[in-house]
PDB file of C-alpha atoms in Angstrom:
ATOM      1  CA  MET A   1      29.000  -5.903  -3.581  1.00  0.00           C
ATOM      2  CA  GLU A   2      29.502  -3.602  -6.550  1.00  0.00           C
ATOM      3  CA  ALA A   3      27.723  -0.261  -6.543  1.00  0.00           C
ATOM      4  CA  PRO A   4      24.561  -0.357  -8.694  1.00  0.00           C
ATOM      5  CA  VAL A   5      24.433   1.615 -11.932  1.00  0.00           C
ATOM      6  CA  TYR A   6      21.544   4.073 -11.938  1.00  0.00           C
ATOM      7  CA  THR A   7      19.629   5.133 -15.020  1.00  0.00           C
ATOM      8  CA  GLN A   8      17.594   8.271 -15.558  1.00  0.00           C
ATOM      9  CA  ILE A   9      14.072   7.670 -14.264  1.00  0.00           C
ATOM     10  CA  GLU A  10      11.173  10.118 -14.258  1.00  0.00           C
ATOM     11  CA  ASN A  11       9.579  11.447 -11.112  1.00  0.00           C
ATOM     12  CA  LEU A  12       6.490   9.514 -10.052  1.00  0.00           C
ATOM     13  CA  LYS A  13       3.120  11.131  -9.363  1.00  0.00           C
ATOM     14  CA  VAL A  14       1.189   9.308  -6.648  1.00  0.00           C
ATOM     15  CA  THR A  15      -2.411   9.956  -5.587  1.00  0.00           C
ATOM     16  CA  VAL A  16      -3.268   8.666  -2.128  1.00  0.00           C
ATOM     17  CA  PHE A  17      -6.875   8.347  -0.986  1.00  0.00           C
ATOM     18  CA  GLN A  18      -7.245   8.366   2.790  1.00  0.00           C
ATOM     19  CA  ALA A  19     -10.897   7.381   2.610  1.00  0.00           C
ATOM     20  CA  TYR A  20     -13.853   6.994   4.924  1.00  0.00           C
ATOM     21  CA  LEU A  21     -15.308   3.516   4.382  1.00  0.00           C
ATOM     22  CA  PHE A  22     -18.864   2.273   4.841  1.00  0.00           C
ATOM     23  CA  TRP A  23     -18.920  -0.923   6.871  1.00  0.00           C
ATOM     24  CA  GLU A  24     -19.449  -4.084   4.786  1.00  0.00           C
ATOM     25  CA  ASN A  25     -21.244  -2.118   2.064  1.00  0.00           C
ATOM     26  CA  ILE A  26     -19.441  -2.832  -1.191  1.00  0.00           C
ATOM     27  CA  GLU A  27     -21.888  -1.042  -3.480  1.00  0.00           C
ATOM     28  CA  LYS A  28     -21.915   2.130  -1.400  1.00  0.00           C
ATOM     29  CA  ASN A  29     -18.132   2.203  -1.080  1.00  0.00           C
ATOM     30  CA  LEU A  30     -17.549   1.774  -4.807  1.00  0.00           C
ATOM     31  CA  LEU A  31     -20.067   4.499  -5.652  1.00  0.00           C
ATOM     32  CA  ASN A  32     -18.639   6.877  -3.061  1.00  0.00           C
ATOM     33  CA  LEU A  33     -15.021   6.251  -4.001  1.00  0.00           C
ATOM     34  CA  ALA A  34     -15.777   6.810  -7.697  1.00  0.00           C
ATOM     35  CA  LEU A  35     -17.564  10.067  -6.871  1.00  0.00           C
ATOM     36  CA  ARG A  36     -14.721  11.305  -4.677  1.00  0.00           C
ATOM     37  CA  LEU A  37     -12.172  10.448  -7.331  1.00  0.00           C
ATOM     38  CA  SER A  38     -14.173  12.290  -9.999  1.00  0.00           C
ATOM     39  CA  MET A  39     -14.210  15.413  -7.821  1.00  0.00           C
ATOM     40  CA  GLY A  40     -10.660  15.162  -6.503  1.00  0.00           C
ATOM     41  CA  VAL A  41      -8.324  13.919  -9.231  1.00  0.00           C
ATOM     42  CA  ARG A  42      -7.442  17.169 -10.989  1.00  0.00           C
ATOM     43  CA  GLU A  43      -4.139  16.321 -12.617  1.00  0.00           C
ATOM     44  CA  LYS A  44      -2.499  13.429 -14.418  1.00  0.00           C
ATOM     45  CA  THR A  45      -1.279  10.823 -11.981  1.00  0.00           C
ATOM     46  CA  ASP A  46       0.643   7.572 -12.347  1.00  0.00           C
ATOM     47  CA  LEU A  47      -0.847   5.704  -9.401  1.00  0.00           C
ATOM     48  CA  ILE A  48      -3.992   5.840  -7.238  1.00  0.00           C
ATOM     49  CA  VAL A  49      -3.644   4.100  -3.865  1.00  0.00           C
ATOM     50  CA  LEU A  50      -6.696   2.983  -1.851  1.00  0.00           C
ATOM     51  CA  PRO A  51      -6.704   1.599   1.721  1.00  0.00           C
ATOM     52  CA  GLU A  52      -6.845  -2.011   2.882  1.00  0.00           C
ATOM     53  CA  MET A  53     -10.217  -3.671   2.116  1.00  0.00           C
ATOM     54  CA  PHE A  54     -11.348  -0.409   0.534  1.00  0.00           C
ATOM     55  CA  ASN A  55     -14.666  -1.845  -0.611  1.00  0.00           C
ATOM     56  CA  SER A  56     -15.823  -3.137   2.792  1.00  0.00           C
ATOM     57  CA  GLY A  57     -13.677  -2.014   5.691  1.00  0.00           C
ATOM     58  CA  PHE A  58     -11.435  -4.436   7.600  1.00  0.00           C
ATOM     59  CA  SER A  59     -14.048  -7.089   8.315  1.00  0.00           C
ATOM     60  CA  MET A  60     -13.608 -10.730   9.272  1.00  0.00           C
ATOM     61  CA  ASN A  61     -16.904 -11.587   7.547  1.00  0.00           C
ATOM     62  CA  ALA A  62     -14.953 -13.144   4.709  1.00  0.00           C
ATOM     63  CA  GLU A  63     -17.626 -15.488   3.392  1.00  0.00           C
ATOM     64  CA  ALA A  64     -20.177 -12.710   2.943  1.00  0.00           C
ATOM     65  CA  LEU A  65     -17.777 -10.176   1.423  1.00  0.00           C
ATOM     66  CA  ALA A  66     -15.608 -12.379  -0.785  1.00  0.00           C
ATOM     67  CA  GLU A  67     -15.540 -11.982  -4.538  1.00  0.00           C
ATOM     68  CA  GLU A  68     -14.001 -14.145  -7.211  1.00  0.00           C
ATOM     69  CA  MET A  69     -11.064 -12.833  -9.213  1.00  0.00           C
ATOM     70  CA  GLY A  70     -12.495 -10.603 -11.910  1.00  0.00           C
ATOM     71  CA  GLY A  71     -15.610  -9.811  -9.845  1.00  0.00           C
ATOM     72  CA  LYS A  72     -17.377  -6.481  -9.571  1.00  0.00           C
ATOM     73  CA  THR A  73     -14.742  -4.749  -7.459  1.00  0.00           C
ATOM     74  CA  MET A  74     -11.934  -5.713  -9.811  1.00  0.00           C
ATOM     75  CA  GLN A  75     -14.102  -4.599 -12.727  1.00  0.00           C
ATOM     76  CA  TRP A  76     -14.554  -1.279 -10.919  1.00  0.00           C
ATOM     77  CA  MET A  77     -10.778  -1.023 -10.439  1.00  0.00           C
ATOM     78  CA  GLN A  78     -10.196  -1.628 -14.131  1.00  0.00           C
ATOM     79  CA  LYS A  79     -12.761   1.039 -14.990  1.00  0.00           C
ATOM     80  CA  MET A  80     -11.042   3.554 -12.697  1.00  0.00           C
ATOM     81  CA  ALA A  81      -7.591   2.630 -14.035  1.00  0.00           C
ATOM     82  CA  TYR A  82      -8.818   3.125 -17.606  1.00  0.00           C
ATOM     83  CA  GLN A  83     -10.643   6.357 -16.772  1.00  0.00           C
ATOM     84  CA  TYR A  84      -7.605   7.970 -15.136  1.00  0.00           C
ATOM     85  CA  ASN A  85      -5.043   6.153 -17.312  1.00  0.00           C
ATOM     86  CA  CYS A  86      -3.010   5.036 -14.309  1.00  0.00           C
ATOM     87  CA  ILE A  87      -2.449   2.136 -11.946  1.00  0.00           C
ATOM     88  CA  VAL A  88      -5.113   1.630  -9.253  1.00  0.00           C
ATOM     89  CA  THR A  89      -4.234  -0.447  -6.218  1.00  0.00           C
ATOM     90  CA  GLY A  90      -5.945  -1.531  -2.987  1.00  0.00           C
ATOM     91  CA  SER A  91      -7.025  -4.760  -1.299  1.00  0.00           C
ATOM     92  CA  LEU A  92     -10.273  -6.688  -1.052  1.00  0.00           C
ATOM     93  CA  VAL A  93     -11.487 -10.112   0.087  1.00  0.00           C
ATOM     94  CA  ILE A  94     -10.953 -12.738  -2.602  1.00  0.00           C
ATOM     95  CA  LYS A  95     -12.189 -16.338  -2.565  1.00  0.00           C
ATOM     96  CA  GLU A  96      -9.992 -18.809  -4.394  1.00  0.00           C
ATOM     97  CA  ASN A  97      -9.886 -22.605  -4.082  1.00  0.00           C
ATOM     98  CA  ASN A  98     -12.269 -22.409  -1.098  1.00  0.00           C
ATOM     99  CA  GLN A  99      -9.867 -20.127   0.756  1.00  0.00           C
ATOM    100  CA  TYR A 100     -10.156 -16.422   1.570  1.00  0.00           C
ATOM    101  CA  PHE A 101      -7.350 -13.940   0.989  1.00  0.00           C
ATOM    102  CA  ASN A 102      -6.791 -10.305   1.883  1.00  0.00           C
ATOM    103  CA  ARG A 103      -5.531  -9.591  -1.623  1.00  0.00           C
ATOM    104  CA  LEU A 104      -3.912  -6.426  -2.893  1.00  0.00           C
ATOM    105  CA  ILE A 105      -4.646  -5.903  -6.584  1.00  0.00           C
ATOM    106  CA  TRP A 106      -2.272  -3.945  -8.840  1.00  0.00           C
ATOM    107  CA  MET A 107      -4.584  -2.984 -11.717  1.00  0.00           C
ATOM    108  CA  GLU A 108      -3.380  -1.560 -15.023  1.00  0.00           C
ATOM    109  CA  PRO A 109      -5.554   0.520 -17.410  1.00  0.00           C
ATOM    110  CA  ASN A 110      -5.648  -2.333 -19.941  1.00  0.00           C
ATOM    111  CA  GLY A 111      -7.052  -4.752 -17.361  1.00  0.00           C
ATOM    112  CA  GLU A 112      -3.838  -6.661 -16.771  1.00  0.00           C
ATOM    113  CA  HIS A 113      -3.134  -7.100 -13.075  1.00  0.00           C
ATOM    114  CA  GLN A 114      -0.869  -8.619 -10.461  1.00  0.00           C
ATOM    115  CA  HIS A 115      -1.639  -9.387  -6.833  1.00  0.00           C
ATOM    116  CA  TYR A 116      -0.104  -9.773  -3.397  1.00  0.00           C
ATOM    117  CA  ASP A 117      -1.773 -11.805  -0.632  1.00  0.00           C
ATOM    118  CA  LYS A 118      -1.204 -10.418   2.872  1.00  0.00           C
ATOM    119  CA  HIS A 119       1.555 -12.429   4.497  1.00  0.00           C
ATOM    120  CA  HIS A 120       1.214 -11.422   8.157  1.00  0.00           C
ATOM    121  CA  LEU A 121      -2.362 -11.941   9.313  1.00  0.00           C
ATOM    122  CA  PHE A 122      -3.478  -9.929  12.338  1.00  0.00           C
ATOM    123  CA  GLY A 123      -3.987 -12.553  15.036  1.00  0.00           C
ATOM    124  CA  LEU A 124      -5.215 -10.017  17.595  1.00  0.00           C
ATOM    125  CA  GLY A 125      -8.218  -9.439  15.332  1.00  0.00           C
ATOM    126  CA  ASP A 126      -8.683 -13.113  14.320  1.00  0.00           C
ATOM    127  CA  GLU A 127      -7.606 -12.445  10.753  1.00  0.00           C
ATOM    128  CA  ASP A 128      -5.573 -15.650  10.885  1.00  0.00           C
ATOM    129  CA  LYS A 129      -8.742 -17.612  11.694  1.00  0.00           C
ATOM    130  CA  ASN A 130     -10.666 -16.240   8.705  1.00  0.00           C
ATOM    131  CA  PHE A 131      -8.056 -15.790   5.991  1.00  0.00           C
ATOM    132  CA  THR A 132      -5.177 -17.705   4.439  1.00  0.00           C
ATOM    133  CA  ALA A 133      -1.751 -16.086   4.499  1.00  0.00           C
ATOM    134  CA  GLY A 134       0.171 -15.464   1.310  1.00  0.00           C
ATOM    135  CA  HIS A 135       3.810 -16.523   1.077  1.00  0.00           C
ATOM    136  CA  ASP A 136       5.136 -14.686  -1.964  1.00  0.00           C
ATOM    137  CA  LYS A 137       6.407 -11.122  -1.979  1.00  0.00           C
ATOM    138  CA  LEU A 138       5.661  -8.929  -4.968  1.00  0.00           C
ATOM    139  CA  ILE A 139       7.761  -6.174  -6.507  1.00  0.00           C
ATOM    140  CA  VAL A 140       6.153  -4.376  -9.451  1.00  0.00           C
ATOM    141  CA  GLN A 141       7.561  -1.777 -11.818  1.00  0.00           C
ATOM    142  CA  LEU A 142       6.107   1.585 -12.820  1.00  0.00           C
ATOM    143  CA  LYS A 143       7.954   4.069 -15.033  1.00  0.00           C
ATOM    144  CA  GLY A 144      11.227   2.420 -14.041  1.00  0.00           C
ATOM    145  CA  TRP A 145      10.501   2.521 -10.294  1.00  0.00           C
ATOM    146  CA  LYS A 146      10.610  -0.792  -8.416  1.00  0.00           C
ATOM    147  CA  ILE A 147       7.763  -0.931  -5.884  1.00  0.00           C
ATOM    148  CA  ARG A 148       7.400  -3.482  -3.069  1.00  0.00           C
ATOM    149  CA  LEU A 149       3.767  -4.093  -2.067  1.00  0.00           C
ATOM    150  CA  ALA A 150       2.651  -4.781   1.507  1.00  0.00           C
ATOM    151  CA  ILE A 151      -0.462  -4.674   3.695  1.00  0.00           C
ATOM    152  CA  CYS A 152      -0.925  -3.197   7.175  1.00  0.00           C
ATOM    153  CA  TYR A 153       0.381  -5.697   9.775  1.00  0.00           C
ATOM    154  CA  ASP A 154       3.340  -6.496   7.486  1.00  0.00           C
ATOM    155  CA  LEU A 155       4.768  -3.162   8.640  1.00  0.00           C
ATOM    156  CA  ARG A 156       5.719  -4.674  12.020  1.00  0.00           C
ATOM    157  CA  PHE A 157       8.024  -7.288  10.441  1.00  0.00           C
ATOM    158  CA  PRO A 158      11.209  -5.688   9.103  1.00  0.00           C
ATOM    159  CA  VAL A 159      12.796  -8.978   8.019  1.00  0.00           C
ATOM    160  CA  TRP A 160       9.911  -9.618   5.600  1.00  0.00           C
ATOM    161  CA  LEU A 161      10.255  -6.103   4.180  1.00  0.00           C
ATOM    162  CA  ARG A 162      14.057  -5.872   4.110  1.00  0.00           C
ATOM    163  CA  ASN A 163      15.389  -4.194   0.969  1.00  0.00           C
ATOM    164  CA  GLN A 164      18.124  -6.636   0.040  1.00  0.00           C
ATOM    165  CA  ASN A 165      20.453  -5.588  -2.797  1.00  0.00           C
ATOM    166  CA  GLU A 166      18.335  -2.484  -3.441  1.00  0.00           C
ATOM    167  CA  GLU A 167      15.608  -4.641  -4.960  1.00  0.00           C
ATOM    168  CA  TYR A 168      13.012  -1.883  -4.521  1.00  0.00           C
ATOM    169  CA  ASP A 169      12.791   1.921  -4.522  1.00  0.00           C
ATOM    170  CA  ILE A 170       9.380   2.325  -2.876  1.00  0.00           C
ATOM    171  CA  LEU A 171       7.687   0.337  -0.133  1.00  0.00           C
ATOM    172  CA  LEU A 172       3.950   0.812  -0.686  1.00  0.00           C
ATOM    173  CA  LEU A 173       1.774  -0.151   2.272  1.00  0.00           C
ATOM    174  CA  ILE A 174      -2.016  -0.018   2.467  1.00  0.00           C
ATOM    175  CA  ALA A 175      -3.699  -0.302   5.837  1.00  0.00           C
ATOM    176  CA  SER A 176      -6.621  -0.218   8.210  1.00  0.00           C
ATOM    177  CA  TRP A 177      -4.534   0.878  11.190  1.00  0.00           C
ATOM    178  CA  PRO A 178      -6.386   1.961  14.365  1.00  0.00           C
ATOM    179  CA  ASP A 179      -5.856   5.336  15.990  1.00  0.00           C
ATOM    180  CA  LYS A 180      -4.820   3.853  19.347  1.00  0.00           C
ATOM    181  CA  ARG A 181      -1.642   2.504  17.731  1.00  0.00           C
ATOM    182  CA  SER A 182      -0.968   5.489  15.455  1.00  0.00           C
ATOM    183  CA  LEU A 183       2.274   6.218  17.310  1.00  0.00           C
ATOM    184  CA  HIS A 184       3.555   2.813  16.201  1.00  0.00           C
ATOM    185  CA  TRP A 185       2.411   3.452  12.625  1.00  0.00           C
ATOM    186  CA  LYS A 186       4.331   6.717  12.355  1.00  0.00           C
ATOM    187  CA  ALA A 187       7.482   5.345  13.983  1.00  0.00           C
ATOM    188  CA  LEU A 188       7.572   2.127  11.967  1.00  0.00           C
ATOM    189  CA  ILE A 189       6.998   3.808   8.597  1.00  0.00           C
ATOM    190  CA  THR A 190       9.864   6.198   9.261  1.00  0.00           C
ATOM    191  CA  ALA A 191      12.078   3.330  10.423  1.00  0.00           C
ATOM    192  CA  ARG A 192      11.327   1.260   7.316  1.00  0.00           C
ATOM    193  CA  ALA A 193      12.234   4.223   5.079  1.00  0.00           C
ATOM    194  CA  ILE A 194      15.547   4.889   6.821  1.00  0.00           C
ATOM    195  CA  GLU A 195      16.684   1.281   7.199  1.00  0.00           C
ATOM    196  CA  ASN A 196      15.733   0.309   3.633  1.00  0.00           C
ATOM    197  CA  GLN A 197      16.825   3.596   2.022  1.00  0.00           C
ATOM    198  CA  SER A 198      13.587   3.756   0.079  1.00  0.00           C
ATOM    199  CA  TYR A 199      10.511   5.888  -0.071  1.00  0.00           C
ATOM    200  CA  VAL A 200       7.723   4.480   2.071  1.00  0.00           C
ATOM    201  CA  ILE A 201       4.133   5.353   1.218  1.00  0.00           C
ATOM    202  CA  GLY A 202       1.537   4.316   3.802  1.00  0.00           C
ATOM    203  CA  VAL A 203      -2.162   4.798   3.024  1.00  0.00           C
ATOM    204  CA  ASN A 204      -4.642   4.331   5.869  1.00  0.00           C
ATOM    205  CA  ARG A 205      -8.401   4.885   6.256  1.00  0.00           C
ATOM    206  CA  VAL A 206     -10.336   7.233   8.521  1.00  0.00           C
ATOM    207  CA  GLY A 207     -13.476   6.923  10.647  1.00  0.00           C
ATOM    208  CA  HIS A 208     -15.059   4.260  12.848  1.00  0.00           C
ATOM    209  CA  ASP A 209     -15.558   0.755  11.546  1.00  0.00           C
ATOM    210  CA  GLY A 210     -18.402  -1.620  12.411  1.00  0.00           C
ATOM    211  CA  ASN A 211     -16.631  -2.670  15.599  1.00  0.00           C
ATOM    212  CA  GLN A 212     -16.399   0.974  16.715  1.00  0.00           C
ATOM    213  CA  VAL A 213     -12.641   0.996  16.166  1.00  0.00           C
ATOM    214  CA  TYR A 214     -11.543   4.507  15.226  1.00  0.00           C
ATOM    215  CA  HIS A 215      -9.024   5.121  12.438  1.00  0.00           C
ATOM    216  CA  SER A 216      -7.302   8.501  12.295  1.00  0.00           C
ATOM    217  CA  GLY A 217      -5.474   8.178   8.993  1.00  0.00           C
ATOM    218  CA  HIS A 218      -1.938   9.534   9.326  1.00  0.00           C
ATOM    219  CA  SER A 219      -1.277   8.494   5.730  1.00  0.00           C
ATOM    220  CA  MET A 220       2.206   9.587   4.767  1.00  0.00           C
ATOM    221  CA  CYS A 221       5.134   9.422   2.414  1.00  0.00           C
ATOM    222  CA  ILE A 222       8.607   9.372   3.973  1.00  0.00           C
ATOM    223  CA  ASP A 223      11.738   9.740   1.859  1.00  0.00           C
ATOM    224  CA  PRO A 224      14.884   7.557   2.192  1.00  0.00           C
ATOM    225  CA  TYR A 225      16.453  10.050   4.586  1.00  0.00           C
ATOM    226  CA  GLY A 226      13.438   9.965   6.924  1.00  0.00           C
ATOM    227  CA  SER A 227      11.994  13.321   5.892  1.00  0.00           C
ATOM    228  CA  THR A 228       8.289  13.853   5.293  1.00  0.00           C
ATOM    229  CA  VAL A 229       7.016  14.296   1.737  1.00  0.00           C
ATOM    230  CA  TYR A 230       3.316  14.012   2.645  1.00  0.00           C
ATOM    231  CA  TYR A 231       1.412  13.592   5.897  1.00  0.00           C
ATOM    232  CA  LYS A 232      -2.296  13.860   6.735  1.00  0.00           C
ATOM    233  CA  PRO A 233      -3.952  12.987  10.078  1.00  0.00           C
ATOM    234  CA  GLU A 234      -7.646  12.682  10.927  1.00  0.00           C
ATOM    235  CA  ASP A 235      -9.566  13.868   7.841  1.00  0.00           C
ATOM    236  CA  GLU A 236     -10.462  12.145   4.615  1.00  0.00           C
ATOM    237  CA  ASP A 237      -7.923  13.241   2.023  1.00  0.00           C
ATOM    238  CA  LEU A 238      -7.328  12.755  -1.673  1.00  0.00           C
ATOM    239  CA  TYR A 239      -3.939  14.179  -2.547  1.00  0.00           C
ATOM    240  CA  THR A 240      -1.373  13.935  -5.350  1.00  0.00           C
ATOM    241  CA  PHE A 241       2.355  14.413  -4.803  1.00  0.00           C
ATOM    242  CA  SER A 242       5.547  13.677  -6.731  1.00  0.00           C
ATOM    243  CA  ILE A 243       8.576  11.739  -5.600  1.00  0.00           C
ATOM    244  CA  ASN A 244      12.015  12.288  -7.047  1.00  0.00           C
ATOM    245  CA  TYR A 245      14.288   9.485  -8.213  1.00  0.00           C
ATOM    246  CA  GLU A 246      17.385  11.675  -8.205  1.00  0.00           C
ATOM    247  CA  GLU A 247      16.859  12.304  -4.484  1.00  0.00           C
ATOM    248  CA  LEU A 248      16.794   8.542  -3.901  1.00  0.00           C
ATOM    249  CA  VAL A 249      20.019   8.098  -5.862  1.00  0.00           C
ATOM    250  CA  LYS A 250      21.679  10.989  -4.014  1.00  0.00           C
ATOM    251  CA  ILE A 251      20.883   9.566  -0.571  1.00  0.00           C
ATOM    252  CA  ARG A 252      22.008   6.044  -1.467  1.00  0.00           C
ATOM    253  CA  ARG A 253      25.295   7.334  -2.878  1.00  0.00           C
ATOM    254  CA  GLN A 254      25.965   9.635   0.062  1.00  0.00           C
ATOM    255  CA  PHE A 255      25.087   6.975   2.637  1.00  0.00           C
ATOM    256  CA  PRO A 256      25.693   3.543   1.038  1.00  0.00           C
ATOM    257  CA  PHE A 257      24.528   1.610   4.088  1.00  0.00           C
ATOM    258  CA  LEU A 258      22.661  -1.102   2.176  1.00  0.00           C
ATOM    259  CA  ARG A 259      25.943  -2.390   0.748  1.00  0.00           C
ATOM    260  CA  ASP A 260      26.984  -3.407   4.264  1.00  0.00           C
ATOM    261  CA  ALA A 261      23.722  -5.206   5.088  1.00  0.00           C
ATOM    262  CA  ASP A 262      23.524  -8.844   6.133  1.00  0.00           C
ATOM    263  CA  GLN A 263      22.500 -11.329   3.460  1.00  0.00           C
ATOM    264  CA  PHE A 264      19.823 -13.869   4.396  1.00  0.00           C
ATOM    265  CA  THR A 265      16.868 -15.826   3.063  1.00  0.00           C
ATOM    266  CA  ILE A 266      13.439 -16.430   4.591  1.00  0.00           C
ATOM    267  CA  SER A 267      12.447 -20.090   4.705  1.00  0.00           C
TER     268      SER A 267
END
């Protein structure tokens, strides 16, 4: 494989929102998230990242919580994207063709959007009994950065997330990951960053959900070398940081491990 040719790409400013969520209360969550953003976003950012099912918490009550594409939560996302002139992303329950999806929305300020449906459904929590799995991966672009989108349980499946031929620069993962498996969360995020030579940004929630499952956050950004750019346990946090493209290029050139990777396809 020939070495890729890199172009000059700007640093990316990312705002992560490790939020407390109100159980199955869409209106209250949207109001609270908007208020927190208005108080906490103090500088220009390129991307605001919200947790998995940010408008309801990770609930299996799909029928009650589902919205159609373009419903009130997506309208709220467009409003936030326009207000802060940036991408807003997070997942919610979407009903489409009489099926329910845990769908991550990538919302632009002009209302254009793309989406990724969670591929690995969490069988231990009956997600597979209430939702339909997606089968298509999604890589989006922002200011020249290539960003692979994923949701929570996907983190445990490195084949699905493998960075073949340097197809992405950032793995962006939103989650509702419980505290009792936080050790796994931290280890797997670091492993995905090192093995894929990419930044990995993982955004989790905090607080108890309606099933009394406690979430302790541990949202983080790990660079391609495995070093920590951002890390926050326990408390709600709204924080903006920058990631550097030149650092990514430097690490890939110094340690060109991806060129020696196995080539494969997923059937």
